[in-house]
mmCIF file of C-alpha atoms (C1' of nucleotides) in Angstrom:
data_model
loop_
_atom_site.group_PDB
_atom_site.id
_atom_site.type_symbol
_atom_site.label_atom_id
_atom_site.label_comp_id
_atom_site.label_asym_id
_atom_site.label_seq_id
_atom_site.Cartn_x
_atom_site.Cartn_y
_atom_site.Cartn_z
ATOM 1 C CA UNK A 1 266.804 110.375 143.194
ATOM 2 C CA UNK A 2 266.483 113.136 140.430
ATOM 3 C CA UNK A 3 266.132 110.717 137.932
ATOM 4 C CA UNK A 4 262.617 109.497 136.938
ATOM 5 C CA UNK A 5 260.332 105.905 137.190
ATOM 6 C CA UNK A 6 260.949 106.158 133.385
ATOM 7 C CA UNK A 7 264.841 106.593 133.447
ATOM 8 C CA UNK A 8 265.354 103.551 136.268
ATOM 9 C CA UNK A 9 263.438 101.561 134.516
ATOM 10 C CA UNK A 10 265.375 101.394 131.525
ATOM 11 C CA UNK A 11 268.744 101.728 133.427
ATOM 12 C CA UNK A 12 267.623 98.617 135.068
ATOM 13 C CA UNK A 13 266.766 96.772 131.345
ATOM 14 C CA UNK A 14 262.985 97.458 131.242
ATOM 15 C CA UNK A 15 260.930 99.027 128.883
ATOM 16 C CA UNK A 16 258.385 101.714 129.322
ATOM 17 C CA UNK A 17 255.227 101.153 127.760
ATOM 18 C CA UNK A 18 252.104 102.589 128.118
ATOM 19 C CA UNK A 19 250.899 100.136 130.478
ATOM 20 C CA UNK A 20 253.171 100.628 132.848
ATOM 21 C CA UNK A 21 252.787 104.504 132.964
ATOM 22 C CA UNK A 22 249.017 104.103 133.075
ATOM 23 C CA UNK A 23 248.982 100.964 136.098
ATOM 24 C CA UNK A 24 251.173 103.536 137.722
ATOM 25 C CA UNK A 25 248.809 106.374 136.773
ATOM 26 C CA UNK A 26 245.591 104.413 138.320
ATOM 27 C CA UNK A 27 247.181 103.802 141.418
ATOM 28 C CA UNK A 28 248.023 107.698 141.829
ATOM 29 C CA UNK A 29 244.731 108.105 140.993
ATOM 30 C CA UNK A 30 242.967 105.254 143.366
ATOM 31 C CA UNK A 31 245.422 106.053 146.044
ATOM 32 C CA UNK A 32 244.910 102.440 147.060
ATOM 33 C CA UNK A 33 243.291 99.574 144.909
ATOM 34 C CA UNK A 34 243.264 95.563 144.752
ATOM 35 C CA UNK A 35 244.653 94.561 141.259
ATOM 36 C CA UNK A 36 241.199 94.159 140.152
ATOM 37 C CA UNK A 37 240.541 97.577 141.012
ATOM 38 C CA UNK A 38 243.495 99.077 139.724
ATOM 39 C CA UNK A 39 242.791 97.389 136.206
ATOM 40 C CA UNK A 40 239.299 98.376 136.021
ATOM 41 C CA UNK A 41 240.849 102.190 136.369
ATOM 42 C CA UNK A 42 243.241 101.471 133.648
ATOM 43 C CA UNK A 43 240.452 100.348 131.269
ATOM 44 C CA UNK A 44 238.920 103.655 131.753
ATOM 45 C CA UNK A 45 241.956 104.934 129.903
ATOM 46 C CA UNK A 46 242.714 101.880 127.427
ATOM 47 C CA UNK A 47 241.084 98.642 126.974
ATOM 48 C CA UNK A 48 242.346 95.559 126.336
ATOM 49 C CA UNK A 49 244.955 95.589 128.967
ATOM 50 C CA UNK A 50 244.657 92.216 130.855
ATOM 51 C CA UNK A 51 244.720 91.963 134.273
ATOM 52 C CA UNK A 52 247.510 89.495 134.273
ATOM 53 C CA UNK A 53 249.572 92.443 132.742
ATOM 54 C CA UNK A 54 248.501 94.617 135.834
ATOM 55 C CA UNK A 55 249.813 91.792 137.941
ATOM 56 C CA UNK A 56 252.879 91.771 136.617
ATOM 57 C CA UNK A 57 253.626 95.570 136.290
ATOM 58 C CA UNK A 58 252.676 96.009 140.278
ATOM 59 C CA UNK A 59 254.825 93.659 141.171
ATOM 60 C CA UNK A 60 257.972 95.502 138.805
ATOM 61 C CA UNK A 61 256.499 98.742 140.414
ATOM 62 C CA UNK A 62 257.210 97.676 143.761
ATOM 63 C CA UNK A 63 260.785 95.701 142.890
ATOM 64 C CA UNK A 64 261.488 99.502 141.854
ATOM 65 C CA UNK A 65 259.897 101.081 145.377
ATOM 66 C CA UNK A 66 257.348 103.155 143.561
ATOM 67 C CA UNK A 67 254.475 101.549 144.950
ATOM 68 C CA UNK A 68 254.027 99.137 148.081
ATOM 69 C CA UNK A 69 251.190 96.686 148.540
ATOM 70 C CA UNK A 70 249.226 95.493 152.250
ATOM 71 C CA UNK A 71 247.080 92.660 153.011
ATOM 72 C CA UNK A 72 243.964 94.186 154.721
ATOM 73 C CA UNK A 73 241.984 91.009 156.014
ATOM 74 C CA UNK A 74 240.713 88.163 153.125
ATOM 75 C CA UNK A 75 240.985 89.189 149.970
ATOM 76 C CA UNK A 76 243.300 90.340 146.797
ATOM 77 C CA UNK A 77 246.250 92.683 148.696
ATOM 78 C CA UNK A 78 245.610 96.538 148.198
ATOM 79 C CA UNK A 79 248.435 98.446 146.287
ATOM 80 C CA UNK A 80 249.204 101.882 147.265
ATOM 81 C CA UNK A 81 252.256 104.664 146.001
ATOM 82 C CA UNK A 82 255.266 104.127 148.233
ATOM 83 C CA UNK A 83 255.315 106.941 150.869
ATOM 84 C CA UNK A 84 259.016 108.666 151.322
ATOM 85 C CA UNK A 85 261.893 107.160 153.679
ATOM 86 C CA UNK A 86 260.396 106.578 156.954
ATOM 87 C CA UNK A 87 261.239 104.505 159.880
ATOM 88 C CA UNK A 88 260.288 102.511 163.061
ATOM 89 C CA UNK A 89 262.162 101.760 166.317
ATOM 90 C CA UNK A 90 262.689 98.235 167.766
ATOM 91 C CA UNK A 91 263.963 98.719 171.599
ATOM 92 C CA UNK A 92 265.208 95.852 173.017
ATOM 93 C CA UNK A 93 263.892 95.812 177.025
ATOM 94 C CA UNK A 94 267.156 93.439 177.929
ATOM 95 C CA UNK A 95 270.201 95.327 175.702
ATOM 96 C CA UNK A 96 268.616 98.355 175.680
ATOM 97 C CA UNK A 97 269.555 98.772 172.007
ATOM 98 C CA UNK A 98 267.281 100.099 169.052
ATOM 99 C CA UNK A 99 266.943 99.504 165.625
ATOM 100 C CA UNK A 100 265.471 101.006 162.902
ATOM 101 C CA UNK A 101 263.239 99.147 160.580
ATOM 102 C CA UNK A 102 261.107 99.621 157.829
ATOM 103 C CA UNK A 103 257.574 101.378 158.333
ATOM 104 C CA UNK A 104 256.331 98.808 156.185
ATOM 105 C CA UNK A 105 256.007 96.280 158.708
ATOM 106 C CA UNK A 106 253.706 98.395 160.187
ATOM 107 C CA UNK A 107 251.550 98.919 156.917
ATOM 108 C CA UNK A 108 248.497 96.311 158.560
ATOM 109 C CA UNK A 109 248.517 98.383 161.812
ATOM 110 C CA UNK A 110 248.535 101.201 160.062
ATOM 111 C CA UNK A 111 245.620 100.642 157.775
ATOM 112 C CA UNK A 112 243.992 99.027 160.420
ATOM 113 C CA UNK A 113 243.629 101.423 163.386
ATOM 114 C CA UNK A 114 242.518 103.928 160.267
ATOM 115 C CA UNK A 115 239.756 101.612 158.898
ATOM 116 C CA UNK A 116 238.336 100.415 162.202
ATOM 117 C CA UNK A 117 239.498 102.947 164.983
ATOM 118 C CA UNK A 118 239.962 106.271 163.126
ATOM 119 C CA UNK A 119 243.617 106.924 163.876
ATOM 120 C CA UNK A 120 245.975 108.317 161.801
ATOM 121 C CA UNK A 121 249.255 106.793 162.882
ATOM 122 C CA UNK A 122 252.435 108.565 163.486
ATOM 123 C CA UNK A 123 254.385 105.911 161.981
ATOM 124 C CA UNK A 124 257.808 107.955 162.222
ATOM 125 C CA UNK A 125 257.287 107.851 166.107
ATOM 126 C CA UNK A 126 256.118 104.416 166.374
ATOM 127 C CA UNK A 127 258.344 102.565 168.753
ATOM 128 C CA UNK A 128 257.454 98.262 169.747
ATOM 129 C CA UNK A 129 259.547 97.188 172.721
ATOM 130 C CA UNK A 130 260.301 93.515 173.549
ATOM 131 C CA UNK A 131 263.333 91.471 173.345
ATOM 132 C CA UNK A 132 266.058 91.047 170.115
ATOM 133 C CA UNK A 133 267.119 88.434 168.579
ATOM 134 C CA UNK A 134 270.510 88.198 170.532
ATOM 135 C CA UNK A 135 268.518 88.747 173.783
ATOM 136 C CA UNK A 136 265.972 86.077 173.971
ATOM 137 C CA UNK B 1 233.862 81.043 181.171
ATOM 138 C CA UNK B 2 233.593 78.158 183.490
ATOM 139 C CA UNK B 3 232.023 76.196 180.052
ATOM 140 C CA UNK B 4 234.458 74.213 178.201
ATOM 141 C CA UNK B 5 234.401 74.850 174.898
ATOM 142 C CA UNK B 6 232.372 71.412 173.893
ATOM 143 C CA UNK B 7 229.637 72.754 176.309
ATOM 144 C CA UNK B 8 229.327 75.646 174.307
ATOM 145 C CA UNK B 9 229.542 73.953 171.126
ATOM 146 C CA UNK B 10 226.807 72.248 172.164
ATOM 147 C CA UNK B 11 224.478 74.793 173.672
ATOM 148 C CA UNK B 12 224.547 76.052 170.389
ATOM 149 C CA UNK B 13 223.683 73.060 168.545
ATOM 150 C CA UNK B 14 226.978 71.759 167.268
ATOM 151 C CA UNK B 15 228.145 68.661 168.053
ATOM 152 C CA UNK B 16 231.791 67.593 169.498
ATOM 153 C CA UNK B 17 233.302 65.446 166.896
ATOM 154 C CA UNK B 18 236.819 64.140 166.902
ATOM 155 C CA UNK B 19 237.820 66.015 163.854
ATOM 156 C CA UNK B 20 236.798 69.400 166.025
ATOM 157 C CA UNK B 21 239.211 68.216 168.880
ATOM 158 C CA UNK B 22 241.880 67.534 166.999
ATOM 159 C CA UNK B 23 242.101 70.850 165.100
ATOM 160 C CA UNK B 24 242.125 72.377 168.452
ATOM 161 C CA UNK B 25 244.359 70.383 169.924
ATOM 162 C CA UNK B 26 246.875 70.907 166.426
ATOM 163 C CA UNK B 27 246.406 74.425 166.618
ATOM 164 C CA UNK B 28 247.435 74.342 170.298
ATOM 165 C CA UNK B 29 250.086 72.185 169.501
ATOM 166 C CA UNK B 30 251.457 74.311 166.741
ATOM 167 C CA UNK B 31 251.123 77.576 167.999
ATOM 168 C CA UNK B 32 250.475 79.023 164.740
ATOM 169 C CA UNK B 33 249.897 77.345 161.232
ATOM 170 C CA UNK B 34 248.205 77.277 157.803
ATOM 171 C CA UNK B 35 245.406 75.783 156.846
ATOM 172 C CA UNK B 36 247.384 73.237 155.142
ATOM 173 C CA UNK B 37 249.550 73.182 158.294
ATOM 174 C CA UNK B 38 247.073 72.374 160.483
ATOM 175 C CA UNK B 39 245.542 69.542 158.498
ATOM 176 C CA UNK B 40 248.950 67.595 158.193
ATOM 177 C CA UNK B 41 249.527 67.894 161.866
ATOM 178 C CA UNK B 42 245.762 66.759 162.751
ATOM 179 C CA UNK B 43 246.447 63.942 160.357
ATOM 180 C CA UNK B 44 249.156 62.681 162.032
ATOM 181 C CA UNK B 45 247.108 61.398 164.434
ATOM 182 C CA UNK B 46 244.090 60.626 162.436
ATOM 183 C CA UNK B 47 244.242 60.165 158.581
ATOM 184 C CA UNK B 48 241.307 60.703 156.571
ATOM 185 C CA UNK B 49 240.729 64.257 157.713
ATOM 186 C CA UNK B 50 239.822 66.413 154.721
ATOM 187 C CA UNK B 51 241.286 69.934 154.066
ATOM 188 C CA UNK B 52 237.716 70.952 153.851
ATOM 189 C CA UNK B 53 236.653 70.142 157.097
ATOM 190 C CA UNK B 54 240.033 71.843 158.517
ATOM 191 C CA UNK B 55 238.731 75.218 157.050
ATOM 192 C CA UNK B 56 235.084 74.783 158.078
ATOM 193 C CA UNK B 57 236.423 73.769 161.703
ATOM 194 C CA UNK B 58 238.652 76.815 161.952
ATOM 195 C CA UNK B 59 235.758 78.573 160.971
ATOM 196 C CA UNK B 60 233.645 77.800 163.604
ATOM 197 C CA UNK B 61 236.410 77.471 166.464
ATOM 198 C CA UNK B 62 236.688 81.125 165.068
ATOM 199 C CA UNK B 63 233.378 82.235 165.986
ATOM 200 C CA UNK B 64 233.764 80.820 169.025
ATOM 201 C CA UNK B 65 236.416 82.367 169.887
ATOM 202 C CA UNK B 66 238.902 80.026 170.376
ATOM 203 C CA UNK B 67 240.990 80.915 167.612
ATOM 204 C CA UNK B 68 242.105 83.991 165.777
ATOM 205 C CA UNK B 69 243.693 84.283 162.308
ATOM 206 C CA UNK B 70 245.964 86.959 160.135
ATOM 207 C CA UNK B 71 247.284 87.210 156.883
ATOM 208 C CA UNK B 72 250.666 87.291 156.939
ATOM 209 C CA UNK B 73 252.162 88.943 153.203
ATOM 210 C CA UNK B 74 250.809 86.318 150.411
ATOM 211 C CA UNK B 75 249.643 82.787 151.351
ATOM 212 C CA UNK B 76 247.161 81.301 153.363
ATOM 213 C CA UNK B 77 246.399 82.804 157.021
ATOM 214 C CA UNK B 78 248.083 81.797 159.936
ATOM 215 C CA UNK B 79 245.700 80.478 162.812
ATOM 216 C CA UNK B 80 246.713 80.659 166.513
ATOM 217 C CA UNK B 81 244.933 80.253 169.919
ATOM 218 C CA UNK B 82 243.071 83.074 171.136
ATOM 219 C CA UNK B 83 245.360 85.044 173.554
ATOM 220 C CA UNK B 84 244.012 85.921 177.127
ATOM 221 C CA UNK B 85 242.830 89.634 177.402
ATOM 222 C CA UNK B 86 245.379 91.740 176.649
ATOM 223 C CA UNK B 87 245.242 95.686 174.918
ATOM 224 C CA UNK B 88 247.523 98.067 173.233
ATOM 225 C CA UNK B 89 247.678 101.493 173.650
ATOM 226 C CA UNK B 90 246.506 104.198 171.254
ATOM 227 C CA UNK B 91 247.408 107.789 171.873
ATOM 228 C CA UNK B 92 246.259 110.981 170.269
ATOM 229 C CA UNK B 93 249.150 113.887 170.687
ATOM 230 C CA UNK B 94 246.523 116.162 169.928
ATOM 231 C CA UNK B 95 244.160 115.535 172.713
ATOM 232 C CA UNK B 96 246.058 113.586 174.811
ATOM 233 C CA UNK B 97 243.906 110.911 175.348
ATOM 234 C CA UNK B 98 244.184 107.294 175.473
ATOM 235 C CA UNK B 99 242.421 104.680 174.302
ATOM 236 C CA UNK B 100 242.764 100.511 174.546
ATOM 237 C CA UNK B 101 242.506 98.413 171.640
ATOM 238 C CA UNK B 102 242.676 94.703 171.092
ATOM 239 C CA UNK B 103 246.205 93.587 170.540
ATOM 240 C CA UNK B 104 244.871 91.496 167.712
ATOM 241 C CA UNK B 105 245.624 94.374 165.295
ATOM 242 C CA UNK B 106 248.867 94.485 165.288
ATOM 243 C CA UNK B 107 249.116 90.491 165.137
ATOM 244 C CA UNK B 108 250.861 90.561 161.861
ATOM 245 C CA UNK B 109 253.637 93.277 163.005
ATOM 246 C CA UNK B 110 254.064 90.854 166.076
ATOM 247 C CA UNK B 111 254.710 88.389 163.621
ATOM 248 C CA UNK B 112 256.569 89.769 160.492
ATOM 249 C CA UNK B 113 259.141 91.150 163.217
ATOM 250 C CA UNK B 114 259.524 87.703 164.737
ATOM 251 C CA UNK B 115 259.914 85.881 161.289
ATOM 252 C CA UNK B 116 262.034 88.951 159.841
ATOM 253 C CA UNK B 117 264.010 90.378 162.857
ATOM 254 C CA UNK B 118 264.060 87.840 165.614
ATOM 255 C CA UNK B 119 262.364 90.224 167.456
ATOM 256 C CA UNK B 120 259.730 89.423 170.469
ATOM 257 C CA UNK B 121 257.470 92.045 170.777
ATOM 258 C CA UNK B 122 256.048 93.180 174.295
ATOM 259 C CA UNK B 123 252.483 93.276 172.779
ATOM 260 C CA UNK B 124 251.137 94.733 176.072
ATOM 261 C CA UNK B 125 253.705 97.595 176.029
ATOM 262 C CA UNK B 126 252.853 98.847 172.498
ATOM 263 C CA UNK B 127 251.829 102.428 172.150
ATOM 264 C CA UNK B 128 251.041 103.975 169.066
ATOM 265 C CA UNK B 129 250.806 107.402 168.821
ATOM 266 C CA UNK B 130 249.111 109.611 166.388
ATOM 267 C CA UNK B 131 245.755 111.534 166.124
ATOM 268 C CA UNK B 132 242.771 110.153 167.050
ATOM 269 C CA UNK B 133 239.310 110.574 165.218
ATOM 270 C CA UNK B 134 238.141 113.459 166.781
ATOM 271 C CA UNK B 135 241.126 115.577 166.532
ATOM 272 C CA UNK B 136 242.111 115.195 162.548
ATOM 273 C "C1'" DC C 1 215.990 58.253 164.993
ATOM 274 C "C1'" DT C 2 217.318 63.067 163.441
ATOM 275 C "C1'" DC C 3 219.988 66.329 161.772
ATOM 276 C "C1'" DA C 4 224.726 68.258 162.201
ATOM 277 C "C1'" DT C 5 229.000 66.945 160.171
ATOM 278 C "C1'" DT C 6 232.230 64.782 157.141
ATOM 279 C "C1'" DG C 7 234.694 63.210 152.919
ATOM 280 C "C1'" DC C 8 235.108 63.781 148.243
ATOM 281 C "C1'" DA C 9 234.858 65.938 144.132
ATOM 282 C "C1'" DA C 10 233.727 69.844 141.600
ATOM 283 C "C1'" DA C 11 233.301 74.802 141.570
ATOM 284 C "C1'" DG C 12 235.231 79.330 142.578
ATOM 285 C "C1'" DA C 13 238.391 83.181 143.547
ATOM 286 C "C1'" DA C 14 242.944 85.073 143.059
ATOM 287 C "C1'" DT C 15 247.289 84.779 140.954
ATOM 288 C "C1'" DT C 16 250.888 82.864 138.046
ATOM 289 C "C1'" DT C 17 252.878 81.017 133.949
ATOM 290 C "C1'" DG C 18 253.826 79.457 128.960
ATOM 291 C "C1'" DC C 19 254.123 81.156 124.622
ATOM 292 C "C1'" DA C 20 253.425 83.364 120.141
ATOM 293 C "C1'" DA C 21 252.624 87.946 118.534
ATOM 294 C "C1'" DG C 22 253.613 92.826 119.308
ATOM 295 C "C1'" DT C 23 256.664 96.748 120.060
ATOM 296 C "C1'" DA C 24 260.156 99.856 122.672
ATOM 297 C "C1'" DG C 25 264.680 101.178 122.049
ATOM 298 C "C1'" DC D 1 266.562 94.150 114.421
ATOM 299 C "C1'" DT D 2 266.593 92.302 119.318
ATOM 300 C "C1'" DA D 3 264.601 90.827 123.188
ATOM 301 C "C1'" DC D 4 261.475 92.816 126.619
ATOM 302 C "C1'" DT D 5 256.333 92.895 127.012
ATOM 303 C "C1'" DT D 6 251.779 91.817 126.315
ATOM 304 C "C1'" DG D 7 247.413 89.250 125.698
ATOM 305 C "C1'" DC D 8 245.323 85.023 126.150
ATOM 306 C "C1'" DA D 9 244.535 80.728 127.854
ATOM 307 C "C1'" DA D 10 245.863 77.171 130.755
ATOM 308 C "C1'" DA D 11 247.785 75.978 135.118
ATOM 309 C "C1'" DT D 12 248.235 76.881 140.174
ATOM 310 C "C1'" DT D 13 247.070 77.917 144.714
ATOM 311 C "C1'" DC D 14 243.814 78.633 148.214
ATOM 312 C "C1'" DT D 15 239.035 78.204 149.686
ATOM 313 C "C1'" DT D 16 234.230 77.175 149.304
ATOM 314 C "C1'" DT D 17 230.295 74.411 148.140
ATOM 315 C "C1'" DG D 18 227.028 70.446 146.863
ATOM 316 C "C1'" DC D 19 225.675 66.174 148.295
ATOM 317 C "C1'" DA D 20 225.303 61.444 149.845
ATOM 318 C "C1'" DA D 21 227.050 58.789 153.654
ATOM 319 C "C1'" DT D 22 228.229 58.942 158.529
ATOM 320 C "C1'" DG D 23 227.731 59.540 163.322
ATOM 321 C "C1'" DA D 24 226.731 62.555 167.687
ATOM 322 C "C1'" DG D 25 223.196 63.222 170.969
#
DNA sequence: CTCATTGCAAAGAATTTGCAAGTAG
DNA sequence: CTACTTGCAAATTCTTTGCAATGAG
């Protein structure tokens, strides 16, 4: 983890280019942003950098975990920086056994109840109950 | 809520056609679907049945609340009857307080964790926990 | 009969892809 | 130099809209 965006990317056979540091750079910036937005920011930077190319370099971004994207209602998805390791509990009611699973499932939730309730989830502590996969 | 839904279609000046019973009746059928989904499954009891008239009949069976929709990841949204009253739980571990919510918000982590875990979440059990509005 | 609704085709958004030219390493 | 990337345009995918014909009430 000491190593940088810069230094996976080119252990993994990708190039940096300026592009890719400044998509990366307008979602820091935005915090969140559709790929629309996101180009637009670049732009304010450097022109001529086609949205297609933002496309493409969020979707890299996110093969490499730096940033994650949500779909909040209709729309283009919204693209945000990857938050640190967290988790979420699955408790099975029947086998009494938990899981841990990635927050991300939880992103919509999340976003939601912040948008249209106010609430700032403790996604660390959220826990859904129901019944696994080898209990149903 | 003694109306049927055709009564109520027509006290508000729609009309009961067979194309709006069948879309019902495929989206009870299905459980869940696209769109697209939805359309092959009305058409296999009645060809003919545009696309278009599958996403202006969701539409309004939408606004009358007969059916709900999310966006699961990419793709088109995912259409469902609308469940009975249910609620979720919100809780603020400043304040204490509690506060119901519709269950529709976390639709889509009902659903990733079916499609991606096998899980079957105990909608009316979930509490989320966090800080509420007035407490950030 | 009247006007909501439908089918069909064309228009629109959002996103992806093919490919020649450009450039990081 | 090599081959990963980019810009651009065309192709896709998903959804909406215009409009004449159809059909519910």
């Amino acid at each position: 983890m000491a190593d940088t965006w810069q230094e996976e990317l080119r252990a993994r056979g990708y190039r940096v280019t300026p592009q890719r540091q400044l998509v990366l750079e307008a979602v820091t910036e935005l915090e969140h942003g559709t790929p629309e937005e996101i180009c637009a920011q670049v732009q304010r930077t450097a022109r001529g950098v086609n949205i297609s190319t933002v496309y493409r370099t969020l979707e890299l971004l996110e093969e490499l975990g730096l940033v994650k994207h949500t779909h909040l209602g209709h729309g283009p998805p919204t693209y945000h920086l990857a938050a640190e390791a967290e988790h979420l509990h699955l408790v099975c009611r029947h086998c009494g056994t938990a899981r841990d699973i990635s927050p991300k499932v939880a992103d919509e939730l999340v976003e939601t109840l912040a948008r249209d309730y106010g609430f700032t989830t403790d996604v660390h502590h959220l826990t859904v109950y129901g019944r696994c996969r080898d209990c149903r």
